[in-house]
Coordinates of C-alpha atoms and ligand atoms in Angstrom, one line a residue:
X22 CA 0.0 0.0 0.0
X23 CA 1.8 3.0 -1.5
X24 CA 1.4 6.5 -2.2
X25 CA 3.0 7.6 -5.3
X26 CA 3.0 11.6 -6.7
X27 CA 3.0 11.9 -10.8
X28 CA 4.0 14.7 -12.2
X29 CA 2.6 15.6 -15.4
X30 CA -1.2 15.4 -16.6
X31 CA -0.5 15.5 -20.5
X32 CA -1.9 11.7 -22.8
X33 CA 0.8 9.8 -20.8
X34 CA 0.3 11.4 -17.6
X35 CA -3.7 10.4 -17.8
X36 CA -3.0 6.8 -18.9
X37 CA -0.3 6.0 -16.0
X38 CA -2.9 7.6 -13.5
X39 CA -5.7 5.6 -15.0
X40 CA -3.6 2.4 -14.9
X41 CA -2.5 3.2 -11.0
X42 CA -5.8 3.3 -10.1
X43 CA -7.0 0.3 -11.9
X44 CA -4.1 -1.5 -8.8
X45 CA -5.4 0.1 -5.7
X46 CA -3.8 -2.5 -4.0
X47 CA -0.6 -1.4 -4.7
X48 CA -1.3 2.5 -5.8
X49 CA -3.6 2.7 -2.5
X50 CA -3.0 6.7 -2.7
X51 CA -2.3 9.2 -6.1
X52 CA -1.3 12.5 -6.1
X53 CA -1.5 13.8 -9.6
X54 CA 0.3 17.2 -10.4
X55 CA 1.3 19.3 -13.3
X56 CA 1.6 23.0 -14.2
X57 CA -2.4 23.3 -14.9
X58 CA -3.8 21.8 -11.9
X59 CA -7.2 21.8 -13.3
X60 CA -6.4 19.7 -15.9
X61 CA -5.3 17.5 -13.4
X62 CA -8.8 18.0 -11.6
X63 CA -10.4 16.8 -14.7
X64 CA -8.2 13.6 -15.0
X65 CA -8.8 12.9 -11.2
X66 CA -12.7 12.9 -11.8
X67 CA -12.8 11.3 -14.6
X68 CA -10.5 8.4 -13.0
X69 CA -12.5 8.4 -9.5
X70 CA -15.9 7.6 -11.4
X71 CA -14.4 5.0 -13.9
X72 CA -11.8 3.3 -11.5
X73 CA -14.3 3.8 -8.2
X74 CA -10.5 4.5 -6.8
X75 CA -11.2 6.5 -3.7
X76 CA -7.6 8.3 -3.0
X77 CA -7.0 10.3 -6.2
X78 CA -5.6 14.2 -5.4
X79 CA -4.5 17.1 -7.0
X80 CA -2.0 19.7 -6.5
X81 CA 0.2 22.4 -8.6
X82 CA 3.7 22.2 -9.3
X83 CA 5.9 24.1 -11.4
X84 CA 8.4 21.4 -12.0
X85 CA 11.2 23.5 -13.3
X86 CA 11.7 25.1 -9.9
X87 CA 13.4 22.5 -7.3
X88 CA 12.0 24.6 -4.8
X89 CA 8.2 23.9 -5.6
X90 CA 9.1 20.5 -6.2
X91 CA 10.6 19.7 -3.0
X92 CA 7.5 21.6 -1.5
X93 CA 5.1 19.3 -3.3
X94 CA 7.0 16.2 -2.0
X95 CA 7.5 17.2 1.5
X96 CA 3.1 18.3 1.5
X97 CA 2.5 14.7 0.2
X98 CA 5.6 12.3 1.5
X99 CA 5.0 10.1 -1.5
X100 CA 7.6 6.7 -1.7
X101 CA 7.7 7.2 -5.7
X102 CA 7.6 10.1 -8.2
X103 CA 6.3 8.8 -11.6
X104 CA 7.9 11.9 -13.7
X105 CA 6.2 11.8 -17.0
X106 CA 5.9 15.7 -17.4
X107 CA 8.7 16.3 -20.1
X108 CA 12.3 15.4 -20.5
X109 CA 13.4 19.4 -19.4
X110 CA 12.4 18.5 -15.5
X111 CA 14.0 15.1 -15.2
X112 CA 17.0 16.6 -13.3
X113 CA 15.2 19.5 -11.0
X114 CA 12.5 16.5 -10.0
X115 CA 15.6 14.1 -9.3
X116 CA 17.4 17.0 -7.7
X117 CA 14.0 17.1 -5.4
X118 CA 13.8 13.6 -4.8
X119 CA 17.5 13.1 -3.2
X120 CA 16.3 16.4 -1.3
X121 CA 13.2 14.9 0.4
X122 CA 13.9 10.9 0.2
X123 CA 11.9 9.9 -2.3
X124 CA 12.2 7.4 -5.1
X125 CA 12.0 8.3 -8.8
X126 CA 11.0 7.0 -11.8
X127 CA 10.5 8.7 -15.8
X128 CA 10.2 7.5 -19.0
X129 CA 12.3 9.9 -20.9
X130 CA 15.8 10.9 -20.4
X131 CA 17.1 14.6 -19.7
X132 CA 17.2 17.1 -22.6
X133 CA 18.1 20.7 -21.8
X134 CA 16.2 23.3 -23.3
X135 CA 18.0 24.7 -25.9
X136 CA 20.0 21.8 -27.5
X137 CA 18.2 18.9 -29.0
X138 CA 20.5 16.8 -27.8
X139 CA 19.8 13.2 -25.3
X140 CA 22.2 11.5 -23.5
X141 CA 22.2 9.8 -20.2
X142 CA 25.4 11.2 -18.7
X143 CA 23.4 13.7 -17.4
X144 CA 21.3 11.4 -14.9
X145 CA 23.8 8.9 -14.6
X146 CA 26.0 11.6 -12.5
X147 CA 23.2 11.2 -10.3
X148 CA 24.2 7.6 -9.6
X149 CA 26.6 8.1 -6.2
X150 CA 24.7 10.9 -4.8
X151 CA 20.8 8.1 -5.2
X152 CA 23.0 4.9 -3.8
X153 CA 24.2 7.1 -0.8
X154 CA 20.7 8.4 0.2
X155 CA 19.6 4.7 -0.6
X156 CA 17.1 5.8 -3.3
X157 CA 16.3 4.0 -6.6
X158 CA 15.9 6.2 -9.6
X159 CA 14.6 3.9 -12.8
X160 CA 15.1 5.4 -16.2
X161 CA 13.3 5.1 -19.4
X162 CA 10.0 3.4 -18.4
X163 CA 7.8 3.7 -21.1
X164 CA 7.8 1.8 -24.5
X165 CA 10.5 2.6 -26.1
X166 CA 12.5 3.5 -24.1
X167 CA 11.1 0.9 -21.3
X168 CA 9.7 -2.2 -22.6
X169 CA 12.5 -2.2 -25.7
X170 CA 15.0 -2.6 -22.8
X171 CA 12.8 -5.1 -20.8
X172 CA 12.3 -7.0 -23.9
X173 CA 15.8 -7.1 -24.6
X174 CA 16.6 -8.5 -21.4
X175 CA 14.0 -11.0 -21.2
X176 CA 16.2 -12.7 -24.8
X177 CA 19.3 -12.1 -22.7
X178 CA 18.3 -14.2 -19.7
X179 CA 15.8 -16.9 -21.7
X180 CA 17.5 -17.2 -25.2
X181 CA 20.6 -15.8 -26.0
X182 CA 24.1 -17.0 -24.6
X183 CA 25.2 -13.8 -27.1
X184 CA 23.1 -11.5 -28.8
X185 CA 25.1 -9.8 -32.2
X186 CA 22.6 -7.5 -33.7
X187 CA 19.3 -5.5 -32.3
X188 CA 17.1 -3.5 -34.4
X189 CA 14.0 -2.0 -32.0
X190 CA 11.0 -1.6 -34.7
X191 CA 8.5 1.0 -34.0
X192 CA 4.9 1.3 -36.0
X193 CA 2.6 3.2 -35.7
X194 CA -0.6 2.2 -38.3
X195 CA -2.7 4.1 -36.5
X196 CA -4.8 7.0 -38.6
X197 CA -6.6 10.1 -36.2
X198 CA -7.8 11.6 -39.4
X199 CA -5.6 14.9 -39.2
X200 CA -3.6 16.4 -41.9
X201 CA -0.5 16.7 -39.4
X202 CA -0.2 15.6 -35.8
X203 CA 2.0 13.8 -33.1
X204 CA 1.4 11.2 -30.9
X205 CA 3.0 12.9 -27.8
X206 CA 4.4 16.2 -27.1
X207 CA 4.8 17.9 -30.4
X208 CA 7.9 20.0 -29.4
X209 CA 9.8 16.9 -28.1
X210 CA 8.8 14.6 -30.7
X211 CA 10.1 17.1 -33.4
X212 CA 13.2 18.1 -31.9
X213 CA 13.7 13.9 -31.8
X214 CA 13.0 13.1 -35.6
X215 CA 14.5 16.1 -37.2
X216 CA 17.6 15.2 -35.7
X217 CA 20.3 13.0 -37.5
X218 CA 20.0 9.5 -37.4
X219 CA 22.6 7.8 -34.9
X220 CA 23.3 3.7 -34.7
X221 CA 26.0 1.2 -33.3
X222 CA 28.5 -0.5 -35.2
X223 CA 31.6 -2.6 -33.6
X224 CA 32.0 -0.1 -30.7
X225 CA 31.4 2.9 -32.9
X226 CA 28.6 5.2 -33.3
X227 CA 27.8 6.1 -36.8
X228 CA 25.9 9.2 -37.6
X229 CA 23.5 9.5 -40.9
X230 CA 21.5 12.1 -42.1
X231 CA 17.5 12.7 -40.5
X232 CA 15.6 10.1 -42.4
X233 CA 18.6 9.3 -44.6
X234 CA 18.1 5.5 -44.2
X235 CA 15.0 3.6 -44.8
X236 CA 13.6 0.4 -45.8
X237 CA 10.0 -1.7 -45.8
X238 CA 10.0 -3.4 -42.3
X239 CA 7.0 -5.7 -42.5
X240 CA 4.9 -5.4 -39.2
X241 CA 2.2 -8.6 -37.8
X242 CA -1.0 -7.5 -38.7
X243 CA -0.2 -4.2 -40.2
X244 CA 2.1 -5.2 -43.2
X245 CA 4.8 -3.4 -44.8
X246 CA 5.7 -0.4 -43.6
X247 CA 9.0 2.2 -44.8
X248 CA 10.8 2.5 -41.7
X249 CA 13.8 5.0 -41.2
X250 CA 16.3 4.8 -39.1
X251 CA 16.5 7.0 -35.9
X252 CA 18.8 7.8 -32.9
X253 CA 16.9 6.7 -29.7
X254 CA 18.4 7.1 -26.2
X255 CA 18.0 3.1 -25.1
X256 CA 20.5 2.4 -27.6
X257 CA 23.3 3.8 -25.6
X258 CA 22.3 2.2 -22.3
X259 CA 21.8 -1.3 -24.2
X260 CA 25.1 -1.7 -25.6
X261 CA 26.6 -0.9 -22.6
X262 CA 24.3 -3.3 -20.6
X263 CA 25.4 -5.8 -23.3
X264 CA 28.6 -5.4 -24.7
X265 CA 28.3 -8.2 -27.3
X266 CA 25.6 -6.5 -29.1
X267 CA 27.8 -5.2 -32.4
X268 CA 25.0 -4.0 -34.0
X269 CA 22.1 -1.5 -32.7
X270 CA 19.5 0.9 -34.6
X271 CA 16.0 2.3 -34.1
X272 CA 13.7 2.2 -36.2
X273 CA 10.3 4.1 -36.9
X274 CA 7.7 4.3 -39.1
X275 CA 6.5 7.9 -40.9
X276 CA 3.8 8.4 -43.4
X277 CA 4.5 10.5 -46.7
X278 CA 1.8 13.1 -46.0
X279 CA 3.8 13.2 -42.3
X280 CA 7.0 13.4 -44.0
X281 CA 6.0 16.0 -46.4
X282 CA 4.6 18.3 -43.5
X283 CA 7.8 17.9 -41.1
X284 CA 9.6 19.2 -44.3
X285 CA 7.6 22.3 -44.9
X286 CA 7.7 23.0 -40.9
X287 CA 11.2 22.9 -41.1
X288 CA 11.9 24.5 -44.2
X289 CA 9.4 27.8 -42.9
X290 CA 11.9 27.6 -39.6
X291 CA 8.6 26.5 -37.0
X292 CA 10.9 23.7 -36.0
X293 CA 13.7 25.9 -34.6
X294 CA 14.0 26.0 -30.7
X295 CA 15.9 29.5 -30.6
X296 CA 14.3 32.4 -29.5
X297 CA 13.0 35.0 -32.2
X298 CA 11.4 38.3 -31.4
X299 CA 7.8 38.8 -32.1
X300 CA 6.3 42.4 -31.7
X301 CA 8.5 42.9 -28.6
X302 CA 7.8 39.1 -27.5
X303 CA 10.8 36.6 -27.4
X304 CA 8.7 33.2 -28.5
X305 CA 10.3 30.1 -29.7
X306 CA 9.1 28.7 -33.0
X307 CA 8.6 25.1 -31.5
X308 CA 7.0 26.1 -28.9
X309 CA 4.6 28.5 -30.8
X310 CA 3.5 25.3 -33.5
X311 CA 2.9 23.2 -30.4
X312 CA 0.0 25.5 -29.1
X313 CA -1.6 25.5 -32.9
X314 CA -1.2 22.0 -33.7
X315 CA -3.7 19.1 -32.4
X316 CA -3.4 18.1 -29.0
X317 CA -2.1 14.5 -28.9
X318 CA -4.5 14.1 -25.9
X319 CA -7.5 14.7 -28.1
X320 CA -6.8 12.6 -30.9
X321 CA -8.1 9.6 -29.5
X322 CA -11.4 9.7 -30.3
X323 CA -11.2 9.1 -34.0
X324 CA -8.0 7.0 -34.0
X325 CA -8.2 4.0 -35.8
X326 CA -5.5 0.8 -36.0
X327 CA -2.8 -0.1 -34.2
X328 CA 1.0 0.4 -32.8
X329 CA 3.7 -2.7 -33.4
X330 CA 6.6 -1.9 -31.3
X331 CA 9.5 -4.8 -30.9
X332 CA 13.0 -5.8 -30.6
X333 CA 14.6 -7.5 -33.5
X334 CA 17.7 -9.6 -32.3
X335 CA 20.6 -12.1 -33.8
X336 CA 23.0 -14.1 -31.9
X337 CA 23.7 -17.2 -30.5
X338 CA 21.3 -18.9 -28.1
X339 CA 22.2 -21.1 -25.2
X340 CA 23.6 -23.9 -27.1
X341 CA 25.6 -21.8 -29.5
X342 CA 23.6 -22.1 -32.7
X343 CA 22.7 -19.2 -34.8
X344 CA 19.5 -17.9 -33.7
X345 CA 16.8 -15.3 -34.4
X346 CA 14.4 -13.6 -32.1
X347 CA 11.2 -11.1 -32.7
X348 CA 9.2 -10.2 -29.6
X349 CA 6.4 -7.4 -30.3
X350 CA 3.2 -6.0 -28.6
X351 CA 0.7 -4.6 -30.8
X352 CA -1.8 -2.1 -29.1
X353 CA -4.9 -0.8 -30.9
X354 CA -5.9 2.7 -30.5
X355 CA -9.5 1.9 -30.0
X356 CA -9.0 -0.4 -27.6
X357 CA -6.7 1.9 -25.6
X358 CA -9.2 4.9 -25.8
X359 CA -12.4 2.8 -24.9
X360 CA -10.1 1.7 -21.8
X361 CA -8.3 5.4 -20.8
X362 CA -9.7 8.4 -23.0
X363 CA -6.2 8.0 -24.6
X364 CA -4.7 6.8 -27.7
X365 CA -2.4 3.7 -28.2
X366 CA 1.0 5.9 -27.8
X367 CA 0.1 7.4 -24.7
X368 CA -0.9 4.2 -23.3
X369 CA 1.6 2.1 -24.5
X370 CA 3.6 4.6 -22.4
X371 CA 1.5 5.1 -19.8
X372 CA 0.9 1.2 -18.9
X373 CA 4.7 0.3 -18.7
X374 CA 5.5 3.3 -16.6
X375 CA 2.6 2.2 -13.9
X376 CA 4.4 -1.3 -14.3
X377 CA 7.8 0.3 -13.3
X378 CA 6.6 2.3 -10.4
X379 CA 4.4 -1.2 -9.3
X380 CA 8.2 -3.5 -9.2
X381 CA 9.6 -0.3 -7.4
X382 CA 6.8 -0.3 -4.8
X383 CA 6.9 -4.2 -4.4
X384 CA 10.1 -4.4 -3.7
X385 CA 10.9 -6.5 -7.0
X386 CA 12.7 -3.3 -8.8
X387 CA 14.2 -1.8 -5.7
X388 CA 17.8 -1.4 -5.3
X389 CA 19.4 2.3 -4.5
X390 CA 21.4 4.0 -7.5
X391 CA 20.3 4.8 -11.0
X392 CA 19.6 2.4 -13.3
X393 CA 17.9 1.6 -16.6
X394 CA 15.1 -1.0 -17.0
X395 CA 17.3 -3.5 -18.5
X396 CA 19.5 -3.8 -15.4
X397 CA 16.9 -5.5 -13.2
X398 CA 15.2 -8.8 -13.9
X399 CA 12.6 -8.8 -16.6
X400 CA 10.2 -11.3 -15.7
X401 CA 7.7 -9.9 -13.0
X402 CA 7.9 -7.0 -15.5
X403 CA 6.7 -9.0 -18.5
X404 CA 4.5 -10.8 -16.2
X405 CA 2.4 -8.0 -15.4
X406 CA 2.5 -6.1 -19.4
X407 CA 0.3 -8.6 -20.3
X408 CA -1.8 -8.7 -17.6
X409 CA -2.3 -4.9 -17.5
X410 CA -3.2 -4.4 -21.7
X411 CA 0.3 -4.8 -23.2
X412 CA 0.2 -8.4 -24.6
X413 CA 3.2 -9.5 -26.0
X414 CA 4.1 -12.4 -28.9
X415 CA 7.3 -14.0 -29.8
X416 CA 8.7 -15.1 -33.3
X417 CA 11.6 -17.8 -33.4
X418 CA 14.1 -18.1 -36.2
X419 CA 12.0 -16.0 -37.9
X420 CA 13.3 -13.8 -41.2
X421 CA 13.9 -10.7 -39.1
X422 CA 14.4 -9.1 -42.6
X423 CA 17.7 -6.5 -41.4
Ligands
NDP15 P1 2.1 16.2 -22.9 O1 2.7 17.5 -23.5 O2 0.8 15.7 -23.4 O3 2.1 16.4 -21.3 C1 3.1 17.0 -20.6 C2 2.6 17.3 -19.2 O4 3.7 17.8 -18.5 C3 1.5 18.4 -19.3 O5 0.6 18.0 -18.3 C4 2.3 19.6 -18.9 O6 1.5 20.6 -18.2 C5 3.3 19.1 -17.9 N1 4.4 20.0 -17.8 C6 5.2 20.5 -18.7 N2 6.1 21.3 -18.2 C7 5.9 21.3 -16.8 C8 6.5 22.0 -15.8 N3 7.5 22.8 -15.9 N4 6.0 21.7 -14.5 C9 4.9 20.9 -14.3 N5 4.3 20.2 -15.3 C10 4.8 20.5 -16.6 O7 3.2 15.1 -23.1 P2 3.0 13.5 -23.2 O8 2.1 13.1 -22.1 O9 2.7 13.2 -24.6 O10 4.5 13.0 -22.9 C11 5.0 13.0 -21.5 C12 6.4 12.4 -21.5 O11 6.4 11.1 -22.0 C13 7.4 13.2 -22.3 O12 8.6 13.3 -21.5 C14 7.7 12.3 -23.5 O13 9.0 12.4 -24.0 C15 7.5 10.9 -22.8 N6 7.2 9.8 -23.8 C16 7.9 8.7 -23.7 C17 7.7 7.6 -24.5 C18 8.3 6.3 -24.3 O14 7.9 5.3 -25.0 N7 9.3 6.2 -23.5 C19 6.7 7.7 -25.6 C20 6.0 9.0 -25.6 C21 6.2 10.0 -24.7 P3 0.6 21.7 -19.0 O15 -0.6 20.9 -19.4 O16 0.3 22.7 -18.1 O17 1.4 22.1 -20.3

């Protein structure tokens, strides 16, 4: 019986909320709290009369400020912090956590402000300082990154004495009906595609072009898709958490008519993220487009299909022999928005972040430091994804088609 505080009330802030109250016997008390605490008020009701949940509060934090932060966690003395406001406040809300004893979890590593740039040296440093207070901070648990990693370590403990190659395939066949929108925070997921592309190749990392590589991934139950190749911050953690891993790349699928508007945003400067004057008003072009563009929290309603998200993996498996490995979930948005108000990428973020902070609060994920998901064991993890609306299938010597 545990309280935990969330900070954050956007698509994946609701779905984690929703999915902590659907465990009351875990998540027996939730705080949620953002920057607009009536949108939080709205997500609270909402959950109370669908969940029947009876400990559901709100409260208002500006989580840039340590200060307010610490505040908020010393008002509620929560054990856990789910952090799933945005990637800008992962270090202040760690910062607040070692302040006031509290354990921390997020599903997106740190990104300051005004570089586009994500690495996890940043909240590694953090490492001494959370083992000393005996804290556990858990990075990167959502999908991807979150269940990637899991997923990875699940064919590292059951199937693979060494894995060679991992290619993390992300889908999205999903259609909202909207000439142009993203599936989470529009400012973070354009400063993420528009940057160049980024794998691992025999202990180096090789830098493309954005979008320079692509090729027709075929997906269970969707088909073939063109998939391009993207940095994604797991990547770094998983080929140090397994060093025989030679090969590593992201990949994600984009629509033409999605492609064709990123373009034109860039090429009209709305994608920059330095500050340009305005009649007297510094804005930030980013920031601007986010407030015109759709809100991914509304585009549920009318979202159709479904997300394939997996890890593709070569190696050798227990005996030696060559061997090839697919493990995917596929999520449909319907289902996820009959379930949450939300659609299929907030709650395929949403549900494995509940999962996280559920290990942490039962003792199964617990151990003080900083770590990512693939350093603890996977199984109560993938035990529970299934269990909570995150099936998951397995292919064996499968063409993995990379
Ligand atoms: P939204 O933009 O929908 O929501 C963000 C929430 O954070 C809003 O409630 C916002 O408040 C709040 N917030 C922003 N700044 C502050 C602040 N300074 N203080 C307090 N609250 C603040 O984003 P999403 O829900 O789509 O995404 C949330 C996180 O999930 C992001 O970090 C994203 O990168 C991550 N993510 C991870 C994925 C994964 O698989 N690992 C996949 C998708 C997303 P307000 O409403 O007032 O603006």
């Amino acid at each position: 019986m545990s309280k935990v505080v969330i900070i954050g009330c956007g698509g994946v802030g609701t779905v984690a909320a929703f999915k902590c109250a659907e465990n009351p016997d875990v998540f027996s008390s939730i705080v949620i709290a953002s920057r607009t605490q009536s949108k939080c008020d709205a997500v609270a009701e909402k959950i109370r009369k669908a969940t029947g949940h009876n400990s559901i509060t709100t409260d208002r934090v500006d989580a840039d400020n340590v200060d307010e932060i610490v505040a908020l966690l010393r008002r509620h003395e929560p054990e856990l912090v789910i952090n799933v406001a945005l990637p800008y406040q992962d270090l202040a809300i760690m910062e607040a956590c070692l302040q006031t004893g509290v354990n921390y979890l997020d599903t997106a590593n740190y990104e300051p402000k005004d570089v586009a740039h994500f690495e996890y040296s940043w909240q590694w440093a953090y490492r001494d300082r959370f083992e000393q207070a005996g804290l556990c901070a858990i990075l990167g648990c959502g999908f991807d990154p979150g269940v990637s990693g899991v997923f990875t370590a699940y064919a590292a403990k059951h199937y693979f004495s060494e894995m060679e190659t991992l290619d993390i395939v992300d889908c999205n066949a999903g259609d909202h009906g909207k000439a142009f929108a993203t599936n989470f925070n529009p400012e973070i997921n354009i400063r993420e595609i528009t940057q160049n592309g980024r794998y691992y190749q025999d202990g180096k990392w090789v830098t493309t072009k954005p979008l320079e590589i692509h090729q027709t991934l075929t997906y269970p139950n969707i088909g073939g898709r063109d998939s391009y190749l993207l940095y994604h911050e797991e990547l770094e953690s998983l080929v140090k958490n397994f060093p025989s891993i030679r090969r590593a790349r992201f990949w994600m699928t984009f629509g033409q008519e999605y492609l064709t508007h990123l373009r034109v945003i860039q090429n009209i400067g709305m994608a920059r993220i330095d500050e340009v004057d305005y009649n007297g008003t510094k804005i930030i072009p980013l920031q601007f487009l986010k407030a015109v563009l759709p809100n991914p929290q509304d585009l549920g309603e009318n979202y159709h299909g479904e997300t394939s998200i997996g890890c593709r993996i070569a190696g050798r498996d227990k005996e030696g022999n060559p061997m090839t490995y697919y493990i995917y979930n596929n999520c449909s948005h319907e289902e996820a928005y009959r379930e949450t108000g939300m659609q299929a990428v907030s709650y395929t973020t949403g549900v494995p972040a509940m999962i996280g902070a559920m290990m942490l609060l039962k003792g199964l994920w617990k151990k003080p430091g900083v770590w990512n998901v693939e350093e603890f064991d996977p199984d109560p993890f993938m035990e529970q994804l299934g269990k909570q609306g995150l099936p998951w299938h397995e292919v064996i010597n499968g063409d993995l088609e990379l």
